[in-house]
């Protein structure tokens, strides 16, 4: 999931400035001018996660010709990208559109990302995490397993469970593969995406609009 260089891609254009105090305030010009995304493309679908002393923002924009997923971190030093996450093809670097990012943090405070990849009439969920130790300490975005679905998935939400028998990243999404929209969920066990419980990623899952009994 290393970003693909393109001719080369323009560098990240992140805001700079002071962090002001108040009920509603901005982080280093995050709500001024072109904001966090920099005004390079049409930016949509923001997602946020907050850790100890840091804020993480993910979004989709089309600066690369199609929609890709971008991620930045804000802390006391200001805004910065993470292993090429805010320029070029971002963390997704796909041929088709990548949309609807969902971000959370793992137990170590590193971001985990889930998003939808569109290819023609097919759509799948991809998941990646930031490994800050990769590439000699420069960091890299590492895919967690393969796609979670069979070409009919969208609107994923990722959470990180830090204790108990189901610890690890858990993703829930909308799946249309049966002709009815169902809610599916899987957990990453360190090797593969498995069902959270029997039927959590099959037709036994509850349908949208169907009351749970």
Coordinates of C-alpha atoms in Angstrom, one line a residue, residues 27-161:
X27 CA -5.7 23.3 14.9
X28 CA -2.9 25.1 13.1
X29 CA -5.2 26.7 10.4
X30 CA -7.3 23.6 10.0
X31 CA -10.4 25.7 9.4
X32 CA -8.9 28.5 7.4
X33 CA -8.4 28.9 3.7
X34 CA -7.9 25.5 2.0
X35 CA -7.9 23.7 5.4
X36 CA -6.3 20.3 5.9
X37 CA -6.8 18.9 2.5
X38 CA -5.1 21.9 0.8
X39 CA -7.7 22.6 -2.0
X40 CA -5.9 20.4 -4.6
X41 CA -9.0 18.3 -5.4
X42 CA -12.6 17.9 -4.3
X43 CA -12.4 16.6 -0.7
X44 CA -15.3 14.6 0.8
X45 CA -16.2 12.1 3.5
X46 CA -13.9 13.1 6.5
X47 CA -13.3 10.7 9.4
X48 CA -11.6 11.5 12.7
X49 CA -9.8 9.6 15.5
X50 CA -8.3 11.1 18.6
X51 CA -5.4 9.7 20.7
X52 CA -3.2 10.9 23.5
X53 CA -1.9 14.3 22.3
X54 CA -2.8 13.8 18.7
X55 CA -5.7 14.0 16.2
X56 CA -5.9 12.0 13.0
X57 CA -8.0 13.0 10.0
X58 CA -8.8 10.9 7.0
X59 CA -10.7 11.8 3.9
X60 CA -11.2 11.1 0.2
X61 CA -10.3 13.5 -2.6
X62 CA -9.7 13.4 -6.4
X63 CA -6.4 15.2 -6.7
X64 CA -4.9 12.1 -8.3
X65 CA -7.5 11.9 -11.1
X66 CA -9.8 9.5 -9.1
X67 CA -10.8 9.5 -5.5
X68 CA -8.1 8.2 -3.1
X69 CA -7.8 8.0 0.7
X70 CA -5.6 10.5 2.5
X71 CA -4.6 10.7 6.2
X72 CA -2.8 13.3 8.4
X73 CA -1.8 13.6 12.0
X74 CA -1.9 16.8 14.2
X75 CA 0.1 17.1 17.4
X76 CA 2.1 19.7 19.2
X77 CA 4.4 20.0 16.1
X78 CA 1.5 20.7 13.8
X79 CA 0.1 18.8 10.8
X80 CA 2.1 16.1 9.1
X81 CA 1.5 13.2 6.7
X82 CA 2.3 9.6 7.7
X83 CA 4.5 7.6 5.2
X84 CA 3.3 9.4 2.2
X85 CA -0.4 9.5 3.3
X86 CA -1.2 13.1 2.1
X87 CA 0.0 13.3 -1.4
X88 CA 0.0 11.4 -4.7
X89 CA -2.3 8.3 -4.4
X90 CA -2.5 8.6 -0.6
X91 CA -2.7 5.3 1.3
X92 CA -5.0 3.7 -1.3
X93 CA -3.3 4.3 -4.7
X94 CA -6.0 2.4 -6.6
X95 CA -6.9 2.4 -10.3
X96 CA -10.6 3.0 -9.4
X97 CA -12.2 5.2 -6.8
X98 CA -11.4 4.7 -3.1
X99 CA -14.1 6.2 -0.9
X100 CA -15.8 6.3 2.5
X101 CA -12.8 6.1 4.9
X102 CA -13.2 5.1 8.5
X103 CA -10.3 5.6 10.9
X104 CA -9.6 4.3 14.4
X105 CA -6.4 3.8 16.5
X106 CA -4.9 0.6 17.7
X107 CA -3.6 -0.1 21.2
X108 CA -0.3 1.6 20.4
X109 CA -2.0 4.7 19.1
X110 CA -1.3 4.0 15.4
X111 CA -4.1 4.6 12.8
X112 CA -6.1 1.8 11.3
X113 CA -8.0 2.5 8.2
X114 CA -10.9 0.9 6.3
X115 CA -12.4 2.1 3.0
X116 CA -14.4 1.1 0.0
X117 CA -12.6 0.4 -3.3
X118 CA -14.8 0.6 -6.5
X119 CA -13.9 -1.3 -9.7
X120 CA -16.6 -1.1 -12.3
X121 CA -19.8 -2.5 -10.7
X122 CA -17.8 -4.2 -7.9
X123 CA -17.0 -2.7 -4.5
X124 CA -14.9 -4.2 -1.7
X125 CA -13.6 -3.2 1.7
X126 CA -9.8 -2.8 2.2
X127 CA -8.1 -2.3 5.6
X128 CA -4.6 -1.0 6.3
X129 CA -2.6 0.1 9.4
X130 CA 0.4 2.3 9.8
X131 CA 3.5 0.5 10.8
X132 CA 5.9 3.2 12.0
X133 CA 8.8 0.9 12.3
X134 CA 8.7 -0.2 8.6
X135 CA 11.1 1.1 6.0
X136 CA 13.9 1.7 8.5
X137 CA 11.7 3.8 10.7
X138 CA 10.2 5.9 7.9
X139 CA 6.9 4.0 8.3
X140 CA 4.6 2.3 5.8
X141 CA 0.9 1.5 5.3
X142 CA 0.5 -2.3 5.6
X143 CA -2.6 -4.1 4.3
X144 CA -4.4 -6.3 6.8
X145 CA -5.3 -9.5 4.9
X146 CA -7.2 -9.3 1.6
X147 CA -10.5 -7.7 0.7
X148 CA -13.3 -8.4 3.2
X149 CA -16.1 -9.0 0.8
X150 CA -17.2 -10.5 -2.5
X151 CA -17.7 -7.4 -4.6
X152 CA -20.9 -6.0 -3.1
X153 CA -19.7 -4.1 0.0
X154 CA -19.7 -0.4 1.1
X155 CA -19.8 2.0 4.1
X156 CA -17.3 0.2 6.4
X157 CA -16.8 1.2 10.0
X158 CA -13.6 0.1 11.8
X159 CA -13.0 -0.2 15.6
X160 CA -10.1 -1.5 17.6
X161 CA -11.0 -3.9 20.4

